[in-house]
Structures are given as structure tokens and as C-alpha cells.
GROMACS .gro file of C-alpha atoms in nm:
model
  346
    1UNK     CA    1  -2.616   1.069  -3.705
    2UNK     CA    2  -2.672   0.934  -3.357
    3UNK     CA    3  -3.034   0.836  -3.272
    4UNK     CA    4  -3.226   1.084  -3.061
    5UNK     CA    5  -3.281   1.019  -2.691
    6UNK     CA    6  -3.653   0.960  -2.737
    7UNK     CA    7  -3.592   0.658  -2.962
    8UNK     CA    8  -3.652   0.386  -2.699
    9UNK     CA    9  -3.568   0.092  -2.919
   10UNK     CA   10  -3.241   0.249  -3.035
   11UNK     CA   11  -3.148   0.336  -2.679
   12UNK     CA   12  -3.212  -0.023  -2.575
   13UNK     CA   13  -2.999  -0.149  -2.863
   14UNK     CA   14  -2.710   0.075  -2.766
   15UNK     CA   15  -2.738  -0.026  -2.401
   16UNK     CA   16  -2.690  -0.387  -2.499
   17UNK     CA   17  -2.417  -0.320  -2.751
   18UNK     CA   18  -2.187  -0.126  -2.521
   19UNK     CA   19  -2.141  -0.430  -2.299
   20UNK     CA   20  -2.329  -0.314  -1.987
   21UNK     CA   21  -2.665  -0.210  -1.846
   22UNK     CA   22  -2.741   0.084  -1.618
   23UNK     CA   23  -2.988  -0.131  -1.418
   24UNK     CA   24  -3.159  -0.470  -1.401
   25UNK     CA   25  -3.464  -0.302  -1.554
   26UNK     CA   26  -3.255  -0.207  -1.856
   27UNK     CA   27  -3.128  -0.562  -1.887
   28UNK     CA   28  -3.485  -0.701  -1.866
   29UNK     CA   29  -3.620  -0.457  -2.128
   30UNK     CA   30  -3.336  -0.542  -2.365
   31UNK     CA   31  -3.390  -0.916  -2.316
   32UNK     CA   32  -3.764  -0.892  -2.380
   33UNK     CA   33  -3.712  -0.678  -2.688
   34UNK     CA   34  -3.470  -0.932  -2.837
   35UNK     CA   35  -3.660  -1.251  -2.752
   36UNK     CA   36  -3.895  -1.472  -2.951
   37UNK     CA   37  -4.251  -1.439  -2.797
   38UNK     CA   38  -4.329  -1.806  -2.860
   39UNK     CA   39  -4.013  -1.916  -2.681
   40UNK     CA   40  -4.087  -1.682  -2.394
   41UNK     CA   41  -4.432  -1.837  -2.355
   42UNK     CA   42  -4.286  -2.188  -2.361
   43UNK     CA   43  -4.024  -2.092  -2.099
   44UNK     CA   44  -4.292  -1.941  -1.876
   45UNK     CA   45  -4.495  -2.264  -1.893
   46UNK     CA   46  -4.179  -2.465  -1.803
   47UNK     CA   47  -4.120  -2.239  -1.503
   48UNK     CA   48  -4.477  -2.301  -1.379
   49UNK     CA   49  -4.410  -2.675  -1.379
   50UNK     CA   50  -4.102  -2.639  -1.153
   51UNK     CA   51  -4.127  -2.748  -0.789
   52UNK     CA   52  -4.068  -2.487  -0.517
   53UNK     CA   53  -3.719  -2.631  -0.450
   54UNK     CA   54  -3.629  -2.620  -0.820
   55UNK     CA   55  -3.763  -2.267  -0.845
   56UNK     CA   56  -3.557  -2.156  -0.546
   57UNK     CA   57  -3.248  -2.320  -0.697
   58UNK     CA   58  -3.309  -2.140  -1.027
   59UNK     CA   59  -3.348  -1.807  -0.841
   60UNK     CA   60  -3.015  -1.862  -0.666
   61UNK     CA   61  -2.849  -1.940  -1.000
   62UNK     CA   62  -2.989  -1.622  -1.154
   63UNK     CA   63  -2.877  -1.414  -0.853
   64UNK     CA   64  -2.524  -1.559  -0.876
   65UNK     CA   65  -2.518  -1.481  -1.247
   66UNK     CA   66  -2.629  -1.121  -1.186
   67UNK     CA   67  -2.374  -1.081  -0.903
   68UNK     CA   68  -2.097  -1.208  -1.129
   69UNK     CA   69  -2.187  -0.941  -1.384
   70UNK     CA   70  -2.161  -0.656  -1.132
   71UNK     CA   71  -1.857  -0.431  -1.117
   72UNK     CA   72  -1.644  -0.473  -0.801
   73UNK     CA   73  -1.714  -0.218  -0.528
   74UNK     CA   74  -1.467   0.051  -0.424
   75UNK     CA   75  -1.383  -0.155  -0.117
   76UNK     CA   76  -1.301  -0.455  -0.336
   77UNK     CA   77  -1.079  -0.242  -0.559
   78UNK     CA   78  -0.907  -0.106  -0.248
   79UNK     CA   79  -0.849  -0.455  -0.114
   80UNK     CA   80  -0.685  -0.557  -0.442
   81UNK     CA   81  -0.455  -0.253  -0.429
   82UNK     CA   82  -0.368  -0.315  -0.062
   83UNK     CA   83  -0.293  -0.681  -0.136
   84UNK     CA   84  -0.063  -0.566  -0.416
   85UNK     CA   85   0.126  -0.337  -0.177
   86UNK     CA   86   0.169  -0.628   0.062
   87UNK     CA   87   0.322  -0.836  -0.217
   88UNK     CA   88   0.699  -0.797  -0.178
   89UNK     CA   89   0.765  -0.939  -0.525
   90UNK     CA   90   0.539  -0.685  -0.700
   91UNK     CA   91   0.704  -0.494  -0.984
   92UNK     CA   92   0.772  -0.121  -0.945
   93UNK     CA   93   0.513  -0.041  -1.214
   94UNK     CA   94   0.239  -0.244  -1.042
   95UNK     CA   95   0.328  -0.095  -0.703
   96UNK     CA   96   0.297   0.254  -0.847
   97UNK     CA   97  -0.034   0.160  -1.013
   98UNK     CA   98  -0.172   0.030  -0.681
   99UNK     CA   99  -0.081   0.357  -0.509
  100UNK     CA  100  -0.239   0.564  -0.786
  101UNK     CA  101  -0.559   0.361  -0.755
  102UNK     CA  102  -0.572   0.418  -0.380
  103UNK     CA  103  -0.512   0.790  -0.435
  104UNK     CA  104  -0.837   0.806  -0.633
  105UNK     CA  105  -1.032   0.565  -0.413
  106UNK     CA  106  -0.966   0.734  -0.075
  107UNK     CA  107  -1.122   1.065  -0.181
  108UNK     CA  108  -1.472   0.995  -0.036
  109UNK     CA  109  -1.471   0.992   0.346
  110UNK     CA  110  -1.643   0.650   0.361
  111UNK     CA  111  -1.367   0.503   0.148
  112UNK     CA  112  -1.106   0.651   0.380
  113UNK     CA  113  -1.274   0.459   0.662
  114UNK     CA  114  -1.259   0.142   0.454
  115UNK     CA  115  -0.889   0.198   0.388
  116UNK     CA  116  -0.827   0.164   0.761
  117UNK     CA  117  -1.068  -0.128   0.811
  118UNK     CA  118  -0.907  -0.319   0.524
  119UNK     CA  119  -0.561  -0.281   0.678
  120UNK     CA  120  -0.434  -0.031   0.422
  121UNK     CA  121  -0.264   0.219   0.654
  122UNK     CA  122   0.033   0.004   0.758
  123UNK     CA  123   0.144  -0.088   0.402
  124UNK     CA  124   0.108   0.277   0.298
  125UNK     CA  125   0.326   0.392   0.587
  126UNK     CA  126   0.577   0.122   0.497
  127UNK     CA  127   0.596   0.267   0.145
  128UNK     CA  128   0.721   0.596   0.296
  129UNK     CA  129   1.056   0.418   0.335
  130UNK     CA  130   1.068   0.284  -0.020
  131UNK     CA  131   1.391   0.343  -0.212
  132UNK     CA  132   1.209   0.524  -0.492
  133UNK     CA  133   1.113   0.889  -0.424
  134UNK     CA  134   0.805   0.871  -0.647
  135UNK     CA  135   0.664   0.577  -0.452
  136UNK     CA  136   0.726   0.771  -0.130
  137UNK     CA  137   0.561   1.079  -0.283
  138UNK     CA  138   0.237   0.903  -0.379
  139UNK     CA  139   0.221   0.712  -0.049
  140UNK     CA  140   0.243   1.043   0.140
  141UNK     CA  141  -0.022   1.190  -0.089
  142UNK     CA  142  -0.263   0.903  -0.020
  143UNK     CA  143  -0.212   0.934   0.357
  144UNK     CA  144  -0.271   1.308   0.337
  145UNK     CA  145  -0.593   1.265   0.140
  146UNK     CA  146  -0.722   0.994   0.370
  147UNK     CA  147  -0.659   1.196   0.688
  148UNK     CA  148  -0.781   1.535   0.568
  149UNK     CA  149  -1.058   1.654   0.805
  150UNK     CA  150  -1.090   1.297   0.935
  151UNK     CA  151  -1.009   1.277   1.308
  152UNK     CA  152  -1.029   0.896   1.331
  153UNK     CA  153  -0.789   0.836   1.044
  154UNK     CA  154  -0.557   1.113   1.173
  155UNK     CA  155  -0.538   0.937   1.509
  156UNK     CA  156  -0.470   0.597   1.356
  157UNK     CA  157  -0.193   0.724   1.127
  158UNK     CA  158  -0.034   0.918   1.413
  159UNK     CA  159  -0.042   0.609   1.636
  160UNK     CA  160   0.131   0.410   1.362
  161UNK     CA  161   0.422   0.656   1.379
  162UNK     CA  162   0.401   0.812   1.034
  163UNK     CA  163   0.446   1.178   1.135
  164UNK     CA  164   0.825   1.180   1.205
  165UNK     CA  165   0.890   1.004   0.873
  166UNK     CA  166   0.674   1.253   0.683
  167UNK     CA  167   0.848   1.545   0.854
  168UNK     CA  168   1.184   1.405   0.750
  169UNK     CA  169   1.057   1.372   0.392
  170UNK     CA  170   0.991   1.748   0.375
  171UNK     CA  171   1.370   1.784   0.353
  172UNK     CA  172   1.393   1.549   0.055
  173UNK     CA  173   1.610   1.643  -0.242
  174UNK     CA  174   1.301   1.567  -0.451
  175UNK     CA  175   1.083   1.879  -0.443
  176UNK     CA  176   0.771   1.684  -0.542
  177UNK     CA  177   0.823   1.438  -0.258
  178UNK     CA  178   0.880   1.722  -0.010
  179UNK     CA  179   0.561   1.901  -0.123
  180UNK     CA  180   0.341   1.593  -0.079
  181UNK     CA  181   0.505   1.511   0.254
  182UNK     CA  182   0.429   1.860   0.386
  183UNK     CA  183   0.074   1.829   0.253
  184UNK     CA  184   0.037   1.505   0.451
  185UNK     CA  185   0.187   1.661   0.767
  186UNK     CA  186  -0.061   1.952   0.744
  187UNK     CA  187  -0.356   1.717   0.688
  188UNK     CA  188  -0.253   1.495   0.980
  189UNK     CA  189  -0.226   1.770   1.242
  190UNK     CA  190  -0.497   2.010   1.129
  191UNK     CA  191  -0.745   2.065   1.414
  192UNK     CA  192  -0.577   1.775   1.595
  193UNK     CA  193  -0.423   1.882   1.927
  194UNK     CA  194  -0.249   1.550   1.986
  195UNK     CA  195  -0.098   1.564   1.640
  196UNK     CA  196   0.017   1.923   1.690
  197UNK     CA  197   0.183   1.840   2.021
  198UNK     CA  198   0.365   1.551   1.856
  199UNK     CA  199   0.462   1.781   1.568
  200UNK     CA  200   0.627   2.027   1.807
  201UNK     CA  201   0.791   1.753   2.013
  202UNK     CA  202   0.954   1.643   1.687
  203UNK     CA  203   1.087   1.999   1.636
  204UNK     CA  204   0.817   2.104   1.394
  205UNK     CA  205   0.907   2.470   1.441
  206UNK     CA  206   1.262   2.392   1.325
  207UNK     CA  207   1.124   2.208   1.022
  208UNK     CA  208   0.917   2.514   0.930
  209UNK     CA  209   1.214   2.744   0.990
  210UNK     CA  210   1.430   2.534   0.756
  211UNK     CA  211   1.171   2.576   0.480
  212UNK     CA  212   1.066   2.937   0.535
  213UNK     CA  213   1.420   3.062   0.596
  214UNK     CA  214   1.558   2.901   0.280
  215UNK     CA  215   1.567   3.165   0.006
  216UNK     CA  216   1.617   2.904  -0.267
  217UNK     CA  217   1.327   2.679  -0.167
  218UNK     CA  218   1.054   2.597  -0.420
  219UNK     CA  219   0.774   2.852  -0.384
  220UNK     CA  220   0.507   2.579  -0.371
  221UNK     CA  221   0.670   2.431  -0.062
  222UNK     CA  222   0.704   2.779   0.085
  223UNK     CA  223   0.334   2.851   0.040
  224UNK     CA  224   0.236   2.524   0.209
  225UNK     CA  225   0.465   2.600   0.503
  226UNK     CA  226   0.321   2.951   0.548
  227UNK     CA  227  -0.032   2.814   0.522
  228UNK     CA  228   0.051   2.565   0.797
  229UNK     CA  229   0.182   2.847   1.019
  230UNK     CA  230  -0.143   3.043   0.973
  231UNK     CA  231  -0.350   2.731   1.040
  232UNK     CA  232  -0.163   2.642   1.360
  233UNK     CA  233  -0.199   2.998   1.492
  234UNK     CA  234  -0.570   2.996   1.408
  235UNK     CA  235  -0.616   2.669   1.593
  236UNK     CA  236  -0.449   2.825   1.897
  237UNK     CA  237  -0.689   3.120   1.873
  238UNK     CA  238  -0.988   2.886   1.877
  239UNK     CA  239  -0.865   2.681   2.175
  240UNK     CA  240  -0.732   2.940   2.418
  241UNK     CA  241  -0.689   2.704   2.712
  242UNK     CA  242  -0.424   2.488   2.544
  243UNK     CA  243  -0.066   2.508   2.667
  244UNK     CA  244   0.184   2.736   2.496
  245UNK     CA  245   0.377   2.568   2.217
  246UNK     CA  246   0.737   2.652   2.114
  247UNK     CA  247   0.628   2.755   1.765
  248UNK     CA  248   0.503   3.088   1.895
  249UNK     CA  249   0.829   3.177   2.070
  250UNK     CA  250   1.078   3.076   1.798
  251UNK     CA  251   1.218   3.421   1.716
  252UNK     CA  252   1.411   3.306   1.408
  253UNK     CA  253   1.094   3.155   1.262
  254UNK     CA  254   0.892   3.469   1.332
  255UNK     CA  255   1.155   3.686   1.165
  256UNK     CA  256   1.170   3.457   0.862
  257UNK     CA  257   0.794   3.487   0.825
  258UNK     CA  258   0.806   3.868   0.839
  259UNK     CA  259   1.098   3.875   0.594
  260UNK     CA  260   0.879   3.697   0.339
  261UNK     CA  261   0.669   4.013   0.303
  262UNK     CA  262   0.935   4.123   0.053
  263UNK     CA  263   0.832   3.853  -0.195
  264UNK     CA  264   0.708   3.966  -0.535
  265UNK     CA  265   0.451   3.684  -0.552
  266UNK     CA  266   0.110   3.829  -0.460
  267UNK     CA  267  -0.037   3.494  -0.359
  268UNK     CA  268   0.252   3.430  -0.121
  269UNK     CA  269   0.227   3.787   0.013
  270UNK     CA  270  -0.138   3.725   0.095
  271UNK     CA  271  -0.059   3.397   0.274
  272UNK     CA  272   0.221   3.565   0.472
  273UNK     CA  273  -0.012   3.845   0.581
  274UNK     CA  274  -0.274   3.595   0.698
  275UNK     CA  275  -0.006   3.415   0.901
  276UNK     CA  276   0.119   3.739   1.060
  277UNK     CA  277  -0.237   3.849   1.131
  278UNK     CA  278  -0.314   3.526   1.319
  279UNK     CA  279   0.016   3.544   1.509
  280UNK     CA  280  -0.048   3.904   1.616
  281UNK     CA  281  -0.394   3.811   1.743
  282UNK     CA  282  -0.244   3.560   1.985
  283UNK     CA  283  -0.221   3.690   2.339
  284UNK     CA  284   0.105   3.501   2.387
  285UNK     CA  285   0.303   3.674   2.110
  286UNK     CA  286   0.487   3.994   2.201
  287UNK     CA  287   0.437   4.304   1.987
  288UNK     CA  288   0.783   4.436   2.071
  289UNK     CA  289   0.943   4.125   1.923
  290UNK     CA  290   0.761   4.194   1.596
  291UNK     CA  291   0.866   4.559   1.619
  292UNK     CA  292   1.228   4.542   1.733
  293UNK     CA  293   1.347   4.196   1.631
  294UNK     CA  294   1.138   4.138   1.316
  295UNK     CA  295   1.106   4.504   1.199
  296UNK     CA  296   0.743   4.447   1.107
  297UNK     CA  297   0.682   4.822   1.072
  298UNK     CA  298   0.952   4.853   0.806
  299UNK     CA  299   0.839   4.534   0.629
  300UNK     CA  300   0.478   4.654   0.606
  301UNK     CA  301   0.584   4.995   0.475
  302UNK     CA  302   0.805   4.840   0.205
  303UNK     CA  303   0.514   4.615   0.109
  304UNK     CA  304   0.284   4.919   0.085
  305UNK     CA  305   0.517   5.086  -0.164
  306UNK     CA  306   0.548   4.768  -0.366
  307UNK     CA  307   0.171   4.721  -0.378
  308UNK     CA  308   0.123   5.079  -0.494
  309UNK     CA  309   0.321   4.996  -0.807
  310UNK     CA  310   0.126   4.674  -0.862
  311UNK     CA  311  -0.208   4.852  -0.828
  312UNK     CA  312  -0.113   5.053  -1.136
  313UNK     CA  313  -0.081   4.728  -1.334
  314UNK     CA  314  -0.419   4.663  -1.501
  315UNK     CA  315  -0.365   4.287  -1.497
  316UNK     CA  316  -0.281   4.264  -1.125
  317UNK     CA  317  -0.453   4.567  -0.976
  318UNK     CA  318  -0.758   4.384  -0.832
  319UNK     CA  319  -0.549   4.127  -0.649
  320UNK     CA  320  -0.304   4.398  -0.536
  321UNK     CA  321  -0.592   4.601  -0.389
  322UNK     CA  322  -0.712   4.297  -0.193
  323UNK     CA  323  -0.362   4.234  -0.057
  324UNK     CA  324  -0.324   4.603   0.034
  325UNK     CA  325  -0.650   4.592   0.230
  326UNK     CA  326  -0.521   4.290   0.420
  327UNK     CA  327  -0.186   4.464   0.478
  328UNK     CA  328  -0.366   4.765   0.628
  329UNK     CA  329  -0.567   4.533   0.855
  330UNK     CA  330  -0.246   4.368   0.976
  331UNK     CA  331  -0.092   4.709   1.038
  332UNK     CA  332  -0.387   4.819   1.248
  333UNK     CA  333  -0.377   4.497   1.457
  334UNK     CA  334  -0.002   4.544   1.505
  335UNK     CA  335  -0.032   4.905   1.622
  336UNK     CA  336  -0.321   4.816   1.850
  337UNK     CA  337  -0.113   4.538   2.002
  338UNK     CA  338   0.165   4.790   2.057
  339UNK     CA  339  -0.079   5.023   2.225
  340UNK     CA  340  -0.013   5.279   1.953
  341UNK     CA  341  -0.344   5.286   1.770
  342UNK     CA  342  -0.324   5.538   1.491
  343UNK     CA  343  -0.479   5.615   1.157
  344UNK     CA  344  -0.304   5.411   0.888
  345UNK     CA  345  -0.201   5.647   0.604
  346UNK     CA  346  -0.388   5.597   0.277
   0.00000   0.00000   0.00000
């Protein structure tokens, strides 16, 4: 049996045996508990006989010893990984390991700042052009994590020209690479007006249309694209004075979004409804386009019938009810926008 937590001597023994100490106090307690009292007394008397210069020298030696026993900081680990990425002769395995380490290390916002200060952004962006799709995938993932809700890092990555490369990667034959690239694109331009303008100047609406209009696309990529649409529309709602962007007038894209209401995936249905809701709330979108070109009325009615069947399924009824409530809200907003406010049938 393991010793109980209130056994101080056993706890001290285990702290020493596992090769590390939780604090200097723990190290001191362990040392005292495993020392000969007579020798300790003799050592103390020797220390009293030392001159002030000798004592200071001994203190420096002890500090250096303690520092050498400390684990490297996150910044030091990051610097090692960045140096590895800058090593052109590094093996593929070590390059991948360095990227995986950075992926973990950039999670805290302070570490993301350090990534930039240590010169880690440029080598990461360079890895986006690596010949191996998995290296490109993880590099995009790291950049996305580092820039998420971080305006300074977003700006720096955008200035280094990463966005067009990431947008191109969303069309990769590797689904996993495309997913992480789209994640990074979303993280880079979220709540960032400069990034969004650059996104549209690089035909971001066409990129989204290529994904959303592709019936054979991986559903994970589809969900990320729809989420990005909803997020961009919401950002426009919050900043009404910004100039109109082509995304909101791309009729093919709008129709592709409405067509996705026919999906049988409830989670995707919910995301599509949120996107349509935000688009309808924009003063710049035209209700008649949703009515005549996109057939939103027909799409919402077909969804209503589909959800009725799902609400009878005991395993999916709760989620189906939530989606139906959202569908009804979208329908009301649509009819109000048309100037045809009416009671939505139950």
C-alpha cells in the first residue's frame, strides 16, 4: 500500500526518490532529514569562518547549481523548437516534433506573444510551403492557435503574407490540411477588419463558394466554412459603418448556403440557420434575392417537415426541437424583411 498523505517522512522520501522537488523548501527539508547532525554542525561552523567574499562566492555557486537543476521555461522550449525549424538539415521526424511542441506551447496567450518575439512566425509561415502535407497541416494549426483572439499576432502574421497561402491550402487534396488551413484563416481574420478586407481582396467569397457549393466536400470543412460565413456577417452587424464587402452580394454563395438547409446533419443545419439569420439581419442584403433566387421560403418549409420527423426520434428530439425553434426565428426575420410579417404555422 502507498503511504498516506499525512506521513511527512514518507512524503519527503518519495519527493527525493522521484528525481525532483516541488520547491526549494522541499529540497531543504529532504536534505536536513537525510543529513548527519554532527556533520551539519561542523559545516555550519566552517561557514561562519568564511570571509564575506568567500561567502558571496559560495552563494553564487549554490545559485548556479539550483538554476542548473530547474526545468527550462516555455520560452526556452519554444526557442529550441524554433531553432530546429530554422535548421535546413533537420530530419522530417524532428521537424514534425518541433511543430508538435510549438502547437502545445502557443496555447497560453503569453506564449503566443513569445512566439513572435523569439522570431517563430517566419519559420512557421515558411513551413506552409513544405513538400509534406502533414508538416503544412501542423504549421497552419500552430498559426491558427497563436492568432486566435490575438489582434497583435493576427496583424503580424497578415503582414508576413500568410493569408493567401492558407487560403490556397483550403483547396488541398489532403482534407486534414484543408481543415487546419481554414481554421487558421478563420482565426486570422476574426474581428480583424484589415484581415477581412485582405480576405475578400484575395477572393475569399469564391473560396467559400468552392467549399460550400461542393456536394462531396468533407462535412467538417463544410461546417467550418459555414461558421466563418456566420462570423463575418456578425462582425458586419457589429460595425455598421464599414464598407460593403463582396461576400454579401455573391448570389451563388448565398444560394449555396440556403441549399444546405436540406442536409440531414442537425449540427450543420443549426450552423446554416445561424448564418442565414445573420445575413438576413444585414441591411445590405435583399430579401427578394433570398425569396426569388435562393427560394428560402421553400427551403425553410422542407426543413420544417424534416424536423417534424426527427422530433419523433427519442434520441434526437431535443436537438431537433432546438433547431426547429431557430428555424422559426429565421422564418420570422425573413418575412419581416420582406414586409410580410405573419404568424408562423406551428
